[in-house]
PDB file of N, CA and C in Angstrom:
ATOM      1  N   UNK A1007      -7.560   3.058  -0.031  1.00 75.00           N
ATOM      2  CA  UNK A1007      -6.740   2.495   0.767  1.00 75.00           C
ATOM      3  C   UNK A1007      -5.549   4.420   1.302  1.00 75.00           C
ATOM      4  N   UNK A1008      -5.257   4.824   0.821  1.00 80.00           N
ATOM      5  CA  UNK A1008      -4.914   5.830   0.346  1.00 80.00           C
ATOM      6  C   UNK A1008      -6.004   7.120   1.427  1.00 80.00           C
ATOM      7  N   UNK A1009      -7.520   7.122   0.993  1.00 82.00           N
ATOM      8  CA  UNK A1009      -7.564   8.487   1.354  1.00 82.00           C
ATOM      9  C   UNK A1009      -8.391   7.860   3.072  1.00 82.00           C
ATOM     10  N   UNK A1010      -7.848   6.355   3.140  1.00 80.00           N
ATOM     11  CA  UNK A1010      -8.336   6.186   4.696  1.00 80.00           C
ATOM     12  C   UNK A1010      -7.249   6.444   5.766  1.00 80.00           C
ATOM     13  N   UNK A1011      -6.224   6.825   5.120  1.00 80.00           N
ATOM     14  CA  UNK A1011      -4.906   7.369   5.330  1.00 80.00           C
ATOM     15  C   UNK A1011      -4.790   8.904   6.034  1.00 80.00           C
ATOM     16  N   UNK A1012      -5.320   9.216   4.568  1.00 83.00           N
ATOM     17  CA  UNK A1012      -5.704  10.683   4.962  1.00 83.00           C
ATOM     18  C   UNK A1012      -6.799  10.939   6.235  1.00 83.00           C
ATOM     19  N   UNK A1013      -7.745  10.285   6.090  1.00 82.00           N
ATOM     20  CA  UNK A1013      -8.597  10.545   6.851  1.00 82.00           C
ATOM     21  C   UNK A1013      -8.213  10.173   8.778  1.00 82.00           C
ATOM     22  N   UNK A1014      -7.843   9.069   8.568  1.00 80.00           N
ATOM     23  CA  UNK A1014      -6.937   8.897   9.788  1.00 80.00           C
ATOM     24  C   UNK A1014      -6.277   9.860  10.507  1.00 80.00           C
ATOM     25  N   UNK A1015      -5.353  10.697   9.395  1.00 79.00           N
ATOM     26  CA  UNK A1015      -4.485  12.077   9.991  1.00 79.00           C
ATOM     27  C   UNK A1015      -5.181  12.723  10.384  1.00 79.00           C
ATOM     28  N   UNK A1016      -6.488  12.969   9.702  1.00 82.00           N
ATOM     29  CA  UNK A1016      -7.218  13.809  10.206  1.00 82.00           C
ATOM     30  C   UNK A1016      -8.290  13.527  11.526  1.00 82.00           C
ATOM     31  N   UNK A1017      -7.733  12.579  12.304  1.00 79.00           N
ATOM     32  CA  UNK A1017      -8.417  12.882  13.840  1.00 79.00           C
ATOM     33  C   UNK A1017      -7.093  12.114  14.367  1.00 79.00           C
ATOM     34  N   UNK A1018      -6.200  11.870  13.989  1.00 82.00           N
ATOM     35  CA  UNK A1018      -5.165  11.522  14.797  1.00 82.00           C
ATOM     36  C   UNK A1018      -3.951  12.072  15.487  1.00 82.00           C
ATOM     37  N   UNK A1019      -3.866  13.388  14.475  1.00 79.00           N
ATOM     38  CA  UNK A1019      -3.216  14.220  14.830  1.00 79.00           C
ATOM     39  C   UNK A1019      -3.772  14.972  15.810  1.00 79.00           C
ATOM     40  N   UNK A1020      -4.412  15.571  15.961  1.00 80.00           N
ATOM     41  CA  UNK A1020      -4.770  16.359  17.203  1.00 80.00           C
ATOM     42  C   UNK A1020      -4.398  15.910  18.284  1.00 80.00           C
ATOM     43  N   UNK A1021      -5.071  14.656  17.921  1.00 79.00           N
ATOM     44  CA  UNK A1021      -4.934  13.830  19.525  1.00 79.00           C
ATOM     45  C   UNK A1021      -4.215  13.275  20.157  1.00 79.00           C
ATOM     46  N   UNK A1022      -2.756  13.163  19.354  1.00 76.00           N
ATOM     47  CA  UNK A1022      -1.432  12.868  19.339  1.00 76.00           C
ATOM     48  C   UNK A1022      -1.038  14.060  19.942  1.00 76.00           C
ATOM     49  N   UNK A1023      -1.792  15.619  19.733  1.00 76.00           N
ATOM     50  CA  UNK A1023      -0.711  16.723  19.681  1.00 76.00           C
ATOM     51  C   UNK A1023      -1.043  16.972  21.659  1.00 76.00           C
ATOM     52  N   UNK A1024      -2.658  16.834  21.443  1.00 73.00           N
ATOM     53  CA  UNK A1024      -2.548  17.168  23.396  1.00 73.00           C
ATOM     54  C   UNK A1024      -2.515  15.623  24.139  1.00 73.00           C
ATOM     55  N   UNK A1025      -1.660  14.570  23.780  1.00 70.00           N
ATOM     56  CA  UNK A1025      -2.043  12.997  24.100  1.00 70.00           C
ATOM     57  C   UNK A1025      -1.211  13.133  25.420  1.00 70.00           C
ATOM     58  N   UNK A1026      -0.531  14.178  25.744  1.00 70.00           N
ATOM     59  CA  UNK A1026       0.030  13.734  26.907  1.00 70.00           C
ATOM     60  C   UNK A1026      -0.422  14.591  28.354  1.00 70.00           C
ATOM     61  N   UNK A1027      -0.798  14.030  28.901  1.00 65.00           N
ATOM     62  CA  UNK A1027      -1.709  14.005  30.075  1.00 65.00           C
ATOM     63  C   UNK A1027      -0.973  14.867  31.107  1.00 65.00           C
ATOM     64  N   UNK A1028       0.466  14.821  31.656  1.00 65.00           N
ATOM     65  CA  UNK A1028       0.725  16.223  32.214  1.00 65.00           C
ATOM     66  C   UNK A1028       2.027  16.340  32.508  1.00 65.00           C
ATOM     67  N   UNK A1029       2.740  17.490  33.322  1.00 63.00           N
ATOM     68  CA  UNK A1029       4.253  17.728  33.194  1.00 63.00           C
ATOM     69  C   UNK A1029       5.046  16.509  33.590  1.00 63.00           C
ATOM     70  N   UNK A1030       5.180  15.925  34.251  1.00 62.00           N
ATOM     71  CA  UNK A1030       5.927  15.190  34.475  1.00 62.00           C
ATOM     72  C   UNK A1030       6.284  13.809  33.464  1.00 62.00           C
ATOM     73  N   UNK A1031       5.481  13.945  32.746  1.00 63.00           N
ATOM     74  CA  UNK A1031       5.464  12.528  31.644  1.00 63.00           C
ATOM     75  C   UNK A1031       6.701  12.763  30.683  1.00 63.00           C
ATOM     76  N   UNK A1032       7.551  11.528  30.485  1.00 64.00           N
ATOM     77  CA  UNK A1032       8.476  11.844  28.901  1.00 64.00           C
ATOM     78  C   UNK A1032       8.096  12.797  27.803  1.00 64.00           C
ATOM     79  N   UNK A1033       6.371  12.330  27.349  1.00 63.00           N
ATOM     80  CA  UNK A1033       6.396  13.447  26.487  1.00 63.00           C
ATOM     81  C   UNK A1033       6.774  14.793  26.367  1.00 63.00           C
ATOM     82  N   UNK A1034       6.288  15.873  27.619  1.00 60.00           N
ATOM     83  CA  UNK A1034       6.576  16.504  27.323  1.00 60.00           C
ATOM     84  C   UNK A1034       8.037  17.749  27.197  1.00 60.00           C
ATOM     85  N   UNK A1035       9.174  16.802  26.465  1.00 62.00           N
ATOM     86  CA  UNK A1035       9.945  17.077  26.263  1.00 62.00           C
ATOM     87  C   UNK A1035      10.227  16.901  25.227  1.00 62.00           C
ATOM     88  N   UNK A1036       9.226  16.222  24.612  1.00 61.00           N
ATOM     89  CA  UNK A1036       9.361  16.491  22.803  1.00 61.00           C
ATOM     90  C   UNK A1036       9.683  18.486  22.200  1.00 61.00           C
ATOM     91  N   UNK A1037      10.468  18.547  21.430  1.00 68.00           N
ATOM     92  CA  UNK A1037      10.275  20.265  20.813  1.00 68.00           C
ATOM     93  C   UNK A1037       9.976  20.437  19.460  1.00 68.00           C
ATOM     94  N   UNK A1038      10.249  18.459  18.676  1.00 71.00           N
ATOM     95  CA  UNK A1038       9.506  18.898  17.569  1.00 71.00           C
ATOM     96  C   UNK A1038       8.768  18.599  17.453  1.00 71.00           C
ATOM     97  N   UNK A1039       7.935  19.612  15.968  1.00 70.00           N
ATOM     98  CA  UNK A1039       6.403  19.496  15.713  1.00 70.00           C
ATOM     99  C   UNK A1039       5.740  17.760  15.650  1.00 70.00           C
ATOM    100  N   UNK A1040       7.017  17.861  14.614  1.00 73.00           N
ATOM    101  CA  UNK A1040       7.009  15.474  13.753  1.00 73.00           C
ATOM    102  C   UNK A1040       6.493  15.022  14.960  1.00 73.00           C
ATOM    103  N   UNK A1041       6.834  15.161  15.913  1.00 70.00           N
ATOM    104  CA  UNK A1041       7.877  14.209  17.096  1.00 70.00           C
ATOM    105  C   UNK A1041       6.602  13.928  17.818  1.00 70.00           C
ATOM    106  N   UNK A1042       6.096  15.915  17.886  1.00 71.00           N
ATOM    107  CA  UNK A1042       5.075  15.848  19.265  1.00 71.00           C
ATOM    108  C   UNK A1042       3.485  15.668  18.167  1.00 71.00           C
ATOM    109  N   UNK A1043       3.442  15.847  17.243  1.00 75.00           N
ATOM    110  CA  UNK A1043       1.803  14.996  16.437  1.00 75.00           C
ATOM    111  C   UNK A1043       2.295  13.459  16.039  1.00 75.00           C
ATOM    112  N   UNK A1044       3.009  12.631  16.548  1.00 76.00           N
ATOM    113  CA  UNK A1044       2.861  11.036  16.481  1.00 76.00           C
ATOM    114  C   UNK A1044       2.783  10.650  17.856  1.00 76.00           C
ATOM    115  N   UNK A1045       2.706   9.408  17.202  1.00 75.00           N
ATOM    116  CA  UNK A1045       2.156   8.527  19.244  1.00 75.00           C
ATOM    117  C   UNK A1045       3.155   8.680  19.826  1.00 75.00           C
ATOM    118  N   UNK A1046       4.237   8.741  19.881  1.00 74.00           N
ATOM    119  CA  UNK A1046       5.462   8.913  20.776  1.00 74.00           C
ATOM    120  C   UNK A1046       4.664  10.494  22.007  1.00 74.00           C
ATOM    121  N   UNK A1047       4.111  11.275  21.414  1.00 74.00           N
ATOM    122  CA  UNK A1047       3.328  12.168  22.674  1.00 74.00           C
ATOM    123  C   UNK A1047       2.145  12.044  22.960  1.00 74.00           C
ATOM    124  N   UNK A1048       1.827  10.814  23.041  1.00 75.00           N
ATOM    125  CA  UNK A1048       0.756   9.848  23.920  1.00 75.00           C
ATOM    126  C   UNK A1048       1.432   9.353  25.863  1.00 75.00           C
ATOM    127  N   UNK A1049       0.749   9.743  26.910  1.00 73.00           N
ATOM    128  CA  UNK A1049       1.565   9.147  27.621  1.00 73.00           C
ATOM    129  C   UNK A1049       0.944   7.940  27.818  1.00 73.00           C
ATOM    130  N   UNK A1050       1.868   7.483  28.476  1.00 73.00           N
ATOM    131  CA  UNK A1050       1.029   5.981  29.206  1.00 73.00           C
ATOM    132  C   UNK A1050      -0.276   5.766  29.906  1.00 73.00           C
ATOM    133  N   UNK A1051      -0.591   4.767  29.395  1.00 76.00           N
ATOM    134  CA  UNK A1051      -2.112   4.634  29.759  1.00 76.00           C
ATOM    135  C   UNK A1051      -3.255   5.534  30.039  1.00 76.00           C
ATOM    136  N   UNK A1052      -2.868   6.354  28.534  1.00 78.00           N
ATOM    137  CA  UNK A1052      -4.043   7.251  28.012  1.00 78.00           C
ATOM    138  C   UNK A1052      -4.580   6.226  27.475  1.00 78.00           C
ATOM    139  N   UNK A1053      -6.112   7.005  27.303  1.00 80.00           N
ATOM    140  CA  UNK A1053      -7.353   6.288  26.513  1.00 80.00           C
ATOM    141  C   UNK A1053      -6.924   6.823  24.780  1.00 80.00           C
ATOM    142  N   UNK A1054      -6.206   7.848  24.578  1.00 80.00           N
ATOM    143  CA  UNK A1054      -6.356   7.857  23.353  1.00 80.00           C
ATOM    144  C   UNK A1054      -5.864   7.298  22.628  1.00 80.00           C
ATOM    145  N   UNK A1055      -5.129   6.484  23.126  1.00 82.00           N
ATOM    146  CA  UNK A1055      -4.222   5.272  22.485  1.00 82.00           C
ATOM    147  C   UNK A1055      -5.048   4.222  21.836  1.00 82.00           C
ATOM    148  N   UNK A1056      -6.404   4.350  22.651  1.00 84.00           N
ATOM    149  CA  UNK A1056      -7.393   3.317  21.843  1.00 84.00           C
ATOM    150  C   UNK A1056      -8.416   3.893  20.617  1.00 84.00           C
ATOM    151  N   UNK A1057      -7.911   5.302  20.456  1.00 84.00           N
ATOM    152  CA  UNK A1057      -8.077   5.565  19.143  1.00 84.00           C
ATOM    153  C   UNK A1057      -7.039   4.774  18.244  1.00 84.00           C
ATOM    154  N   UNK A1058      -5.730   5.373  17.981  1.00 84.00           N
ATOM    155  CA  UNK A1058      -4.864   4.653  16.923  1.00 84.00           C
ATOM    156  C   UNK A1058      -4.853   3.340  17.200  1.00 84.00           C
ATOM    157  N   UNK A1059      -4.926   2.567  17.892  1.00 85.00           N
ATOM    158  CA  UNK A1059      -5.358   1.300  17.664  1.00 85.00           C
ATOM    159  C   UNK A1059      -6.316   0.648  16.615  1.00 85.00           C
ATOM    160  N   UNK A1060      -7.719   1.728  17.215  1.00 87.00           N
ATOM    161  CA  UNK A1060      -8.905   1.614  16.515  1.00 87.00           C
ATOM    162  C   UNK A1060      -8.564   1.767  15.085  1.00 87.00           C
ATOM    163  N   UNK A1061      -8.067   2.654  14.889  1.00 86.00           N
ATOM    164  CA  UNK A1061      -7.532   3.469  13.171  1.00 86.00           C
ATOM    165  C   UNK A1061      -6.778   2.064  12.597  1.00 86.00           C
ATOM    166  N   UNK A1062      -5.561   1.117  13.468  1.00 87.00           N
ATOM    167  CA  UNK A1062      -4.630   0.477  12.784  1.00 87.00           C
ATOM    168  C   UNK A1062      -5.656  -0.724  12.585  1.00 87.00           C
ATOM    169  N   UNK A1063      -6.509  -1.527  12.956  1.00 91.00           N
ATOM    170  CA  UNK A1063      -7.794  -2.346  13.210  1.00 91.00           C
ATOM    171  C   UNK A1063      -8.327  -2.057  11.855  1.00 91.00           C
ATOM    172  N   UNK A1064      -8.912  -0.886  12.064  1.00 88.00           N
ATOM    173  CA  UNK A1064      -9.342  -0.927  10.593  1.00 88.00           C
ATOM    174  C   UNK A1064      -9.159  -0.362   9.541  1.00 88.00           C
ATOM    175  N   UNK A1065      -8.216   0.218   9.738  1.00 88.00           N
ATOM    176  CA  UNK A1065      -7.132   0.218   8.113  1.00 88.00           C
ATOM    177  C   UNK A1065      -6.623  -0.975   7.773  1.00 88.00           C
ATOM    178  N   UNK A1066      -6.007  -1.866   8.332  1.00 93.00           N
ATOM    179  CA  UNK A1066      -5.838  -3.344   8.299  1.00 93.00           C
ATOM    180  C   UNK A1066      -6.979  -3.917   7.935  1.00 93.00           C
ATOM    181  N   UNK A1067      -7.891  -4.255   8.210  1.00 93.00           N
ATOM    182  CA  UNK A1067      -9.423  -5.126   8.149  1.00 93.00           C
ATOM    183  C   UNK A1067      -9.973  -4.084   6.740  1.00 93.00           C
ATOM    184  N   UNK A1068      -9.620  -3.187   6.572  1.00 91.00           N
ATOM    185  CA  UNK A1068      -9.667  -2.529   4.645  1.00 91.00           C
ATOM    186  C   UNK A1068      -8.622  -2.652   4.161  1.00 91.00           C
ATOM    187  N   UNK A1069      -7.601  -3.375   4.454  1.00 93.00           N
ATOM    188  CA  UNK A1069      -6.939  -3.906   3.904  1.00 93.00           C
ATOM    189  C   UNK A1069      -6.996  -5.059   3.085  1.00 93.00           C
ATOM    190  N   UNK A1070      -7.073  -6.330   3.877  1.00 96.00           N
ATOM    191  CA  UNK A1070      -7.525  -7.061   3.962  1.00 96.00           C
ATOM    192  C   UNK A1070      -8.921  -7.504   3.074  1.00 96.00           C
ATOM    193  N   UNK A1071      -9.580  -6.160   3.229  1.00 95.00           N
ATOM    194  CA  UNK A1071     -10.551  -6.487   2.334  1.00 95.00           C
ATOM    195  C   UNK A1071     -10.917  -6.570   1.330  1.00 95.00           C
ATOM    196  N   UNK A1072      -9.369  -5.312   0.475  1.00 94.00           N
ATOM    197  CA  UNK A1072      -9.656  -5.255  -0.362  1.00 94.00           C
ATOM    198  C   UNK A1072      -8.930  -6.383  -1.219  1.00 94.00           C
ATOM    199  N   UNK A1073      -7.768  -6.923  -0.507  1.00 96.00           N
ATOM    200  CA  UNK A1073      -7.194  -8.242  -1.426  1.00 96.00           C
ATOM    201  C   UNK A1073      -8.312  -9.249  -1.712  1.00 96.00           C
ATOM    202  N   UNK A1074      -9.369  -9.577  -0.201  1.00 97.00           N
ATOM    203  CA  UNK A1074     -10.051 -11.042  -0.390  1.00 97.00           C
ATOM    204  C   UNK A1074     -10.595 -10.153  -1.506  1.00 97.00           C
ATOM    205  N   UNK A1075     -11.371  -9.230  -2.044  1.00 97.00           N
ATOM    206  CA  UNK A1075     -12.087  -8.424  -3.278  1.00 97.00           C
ATOM    207  C   UNK A1075     -11.854  -8.936  -4.300  1.00 97.00           C
ATOM    208  N   UNK A1076     -10.136  -8.476  -4.427  1.00 97.00           N
ATOM    209  CA  UNK A1076      -9.466  -8.769  -5.836  1.00 97.00           C
ATOM    210  C   UNK A1076      -8.726 -10.251  -6.005  1.00 97.00           C
ATOM    211  N   UNK A1077      -8.839 -11.266  -4.817  1.00 97.00           N
ATOM    212  CA  UNK A1077      -8.765 -12.971  -4.771  1.00 97.00           C
ATOM    213  C   UNK A1077      -9.886 -13.165  -5.977  1.00 97.00           C
ATOM    214  N   UNK A1078     -10.724 -12.672  -4.982  1.00 97.00           N
ATOM    215  CA  UNK A1078     -12.147 -13.055  -6.085  1.00 97.00           C
ATOM    216  C   UNK A1078     -11.692 -12.948  -7.698  1.00 97.00           C
ATOM    217  N   UNK A1079     -11.808 -11.895  -7.221  1.00 96.00           N
ATOM    218  CA  UNK A1079     -11.959 -11.167  -9.199  1.00 96.00           C
ATOM    219  C   UNK A1079     -10.437 -12.486  -9.730  1.00 96.00           C
ATOM    220  N   UNK A1080      -9.692 -12.946  -9.413  1.00 97.00           N
ATOM    221  CA  UNK A1080      -8.738 -13.344 -10.226  1.00 97.00           C
ATOM    222  C   UNK A1080      -9.185 -14.312 -10.068  1.00 97.00           C
ATOM    223  N   UNK A1081      -9.659 -14.887  -9.449  1.00 96.00           N
ATOM    224  CA  UNK A1081      -9.965 -16.296  -9.533  1.00 96.00           C
ATOM    225  C   UNK A1081     -11.363 -16.353 -10.333  1.00 96.00           C
ATOM    226  N   UNK A1082     -11.774 -16.169 -10.221  1.00 96.00           N
ATOM    227  CA  UNK A1082     -13.128 -15.827 -11.506  1.00 96.00           C
ATOM    228  C   UNK A1082     -12.447 -15.636 -12.464  1.00 96.00           C
ATOM    229  N   UNK A1083     -11.935 -14.795 -13.143  1.00 95.00           N
ATOM    230  CA  UNK A1083     -11.174 -14.614 -14.508  1.00 95.00           C
ATOM    231  C   UNK A1083     -10.194 -15.430 -14.829  1.00 95.00           C
ATOM    232  N   UNK A1084      -9.831 -16.218 -13.997  1.00 93.00           N
ATOM    233  CA  UNK A1084      -8.891 -17.776 -14.177  1.00 93.00           C
ATOM    234  C   UNK A1084      -9.585 -18.680 -14.342  1.00 93.00           C
ATOM    235  N   UNK A1085     -10.249 -18.175 -13.505  1.00 93.00           N
ATOM    236  CA  UNK A1085     -11.206 -20.247 -13.514  1.00 93.00           C
ATOM    237  C   UNK A1085     -11.699 -20.243 -15.056  1.00 93.00           C
ATOM    238  N   UNK A1086     -12.202 -18.858 -15.726  1.00 92.00           N
ATOM    239  CA  UNK A1086     -12.822 -18.401 -17.257  1.00 92.00           C
ATOM    240  C   UNK A1086     -11.960 -18.384 -17.895  1.00 92.00           C
ATOM    241  N   UNK A1087     -11.311 -18.323 -17.956  1.00 88.00           N
ATOM    242  CA  UNK A1087      -9.836 -18.698 -19.038  1.00 88.00           C
ATOM    243  C   UNK A1087      -9.679 -19.686 -18.990  1.00 88.00           C
ATOM    244  N   UNK A1088      -9.080 -20.853 -17.654  1.00 85.00           N
ATOM    245  CA  UNK A1088      -8.888 -21.830 -17.766  1.00 85.00           C
ATOM    246  C   UNK A1088      -9.708 -23.169 -18.178  1.00 85.00           C
ATOM    247  N   UNK A1089     -10.837 -22.652 -18.432  1.00 88.00           N
ATOM    248  CA  UNK A1089     -12.132 -23.870 -19.316  1.00 88.00           C
ATOM    249  C   UNK A1089     -12.641 -23.546 -20.357  1.00 88.00           C
ATOM    250  N   UNK A1090     -11.989 -21.851 -20.905  1.00 86.00           N
ATOM    251  CA  UNK A1090     -12.404 -22.090 -22.343  1.00 86.00           C
ATOM    252  C   UNK A1090     -11.425 -23.481 -22.912  1.00 86.00           C
ATOM    253  N   UNK A1091     -12.442 -23.903 -24.070  1.00 86.00           N
ATOM    254  CA  UNK A1091     -11.551 -25.530 -24.848  1.00 86.00           C
ATOM    255  C   UNK A1091     -10.529 -24.346 -26.043  1.00 86.00           C
ATOM    256  N   UNK A1092      -9.580 -24.887 -25.468  1.00 83.00           N
ATOM    257  CA  UNK A1092      -8.122 -24.259 -26.390  1.00 83.00           C
ATOM    258  C   UNK A1092      -7.259 -25.382 -26.215  1.00 83.00           C
ATOM    259  N   UNK A1093      -6.457 -25.546 -27.542  1.00 80.00           N
ATOM    260  CA  UNK A1093      -5.386 -26.558 -27.654  1.00 80.00           C
ATOM    261  C   UNK A1093      -4.383 -26.814 -27.087  1.00 80.00           C
ATOM    262  N   UNK A1094      -3.884 -25.253 -26.013  1.00 75.00           N
ATOM    263  CA  UNK A1094      -2.620 -25.525 -25.342  1.00 75.00           C
ATOM    264  C   UNK A1094      -3.136 -25.826 -24.039  1.00 75.00           C
ATOM    265  N   UNK A1095      -4.563 -25.852 -23.346  1.00 73.00           N
ATOM    266  CA  UNK A1095      -4.923 -27.096 -22.130  1.00 73.00           C
ATOM    267  C   UNK A1095      -5.105 -28.114 -22.629  1.00 73.00           C
ATOM    268  N   UNK A1096      -4.937 -28.839 -23.937  1.00 78.00           N
ATOM    269  CA  UNK A1096      -4.841 -30.737 -23.833  1.00 78.00           C
ATOM    270  C   UNK A1096      -3.631 -31.075 -24.326  1.00 78.00           C
ATOM    271  N   UNK A1097      -2.467 -29.652 -24.522  1.00 82.00           N
ATOM    272  CA  UNK A1097      -1.614 -30.498 -25.042  1.00 82.00           C
ATOM    273  C   UNK A1097       0.319 -30.466 -24.558  1.00 82.00           C
ATOM    274  N   UNK A1098       0.781 -31.044 -24.563  1.00 86.00           N
ATOM    275  CA  UNK A1098       2.428 -31.025 -24.007  1.00 86.00           C
ATOM    276  C   UNK A1098       3.602 -31.051 -24.576  1.00 86.00           C
ATOM    277  N   UNK A1099       4.258 -30.227 -24.580  1.00 85.00           N
ATOM    278  CA  UNK A1099       5.040 -30.050 -25.674  1.00 85.00           C
ATOM    279  C   UNK A1099       6.302 -30.617 -24.661  1.00 85.00           C
ATOM    280  N   UNK A1100       6.734 -31.704 -25.797  1.00 88.00           N
ATOM    281  CA  UNK A1100       8.131 -32.522 -25.181  1.00 88.00           C
ATOM    282  C   UNK A1100       9.720 -31.903 -25.645  1.00 88.00           C
ATOM    283  N   UNK A1101      10.209 -31.440 -25.993  1.00 91.00           N
ATOM    284  CA  UNK A1101      11.514 -30.912 -26.805  1.00 91.00           C
ATOM    285  C   UNK A1101      12.305 -32.242 -26.496  1.00 91.00           C
ATOM    286  N   UNK A1102      13.100 -31.929 -27.546  1.00 91.00           N
ATOM    287  CA  UNK A1102      14.393 -33.156 -27.490  1.00 91.00           C
ATOM    288  C   UNK A1102      14.270 -34.880 -27.641  1.00 91.00           C
ATOM    289  N   UNK A1103      13.159 -34.483 -28.232  1.00 91.00           N
ATOM    290  CA  UNK A1103      12.922 -36.047 -28.471  1.00 91.00           C
ATOM    291  C   UNK A1103      14.043 -36.748 -29.439  1.00 91.00           C
ATOM    292  N   UNK A1104      14.556 -38.617 -28.719  1.00 91.00           N
ATOM    293  CA  UNK A1104      15.882 -38.656 -30.078  1.00 91.00           C
ATOM    294  C   UNK A1104      15.259 -38.964 -30.983  1.00 91.00           C
ATOM    295  N   UNK A1105      15.985 -38.906 -32.069  1.00 90.00           N
ATOM    296  CA  UNK A1105      15.684 -39.075 -33.199  1.00 90.00           C
ATOM    297  C   UNK A1105      15.082 -41.007 -33.731  1.00 90.00           C
ATOM    298  N   UNK A1106      15.322 -41.596 -33.247  1.00 91.00           N
ATOM    299  CA  UNK A1106      15.113 -43.154 -32.900  1.00 91.00           C
ATOM    300  C   UNK A1106      13.413 -42.947 -32.350  1.00 91.00           C
ATOM    301  N   UNK A1107      13.592 -42.768 -31.277  1.00 88.00           N
ATOM    302  CA  UNK A1107      11.748 -42.411 -31.410  1.00 88.00           C
ATOM    303  C   UNK A1107      10.580 -41.795 -31.998  1.00 88.00           C
ATOM    304  N   UNK A1108      11.152 -40.282 -33.316  1.00 78.00           N
ATOM    305  CA  UNK A1108       9.880 -40.181 -33.516  1.00 78.00           C
ATOM    306  C   UNK A1108       9.342 -40.646 -34.307  1.00 78.00           C
TER     307      UNK A1108
END
């Protein structure tokens, strides 16, 4: 997932740096290099916003896929563990039984 984030930054940073369309947009007043490489440098209704949106959806989808895969693995091994014939799977421990009922 981290490698995918690095891949996204390789193509998103140049898109963000050159995303300001015209001189009268607010994004031309950004002087800091970090701000110029961020999403704030893209002017409104610029098609470059689609690249950021697509990257976010792909990253989110990849994270959900990893979580789903991890849940499948966990469910498989949890089921395997709980179906083993062990005495503690079938017993109940009750503490503090009065001497009268023992």
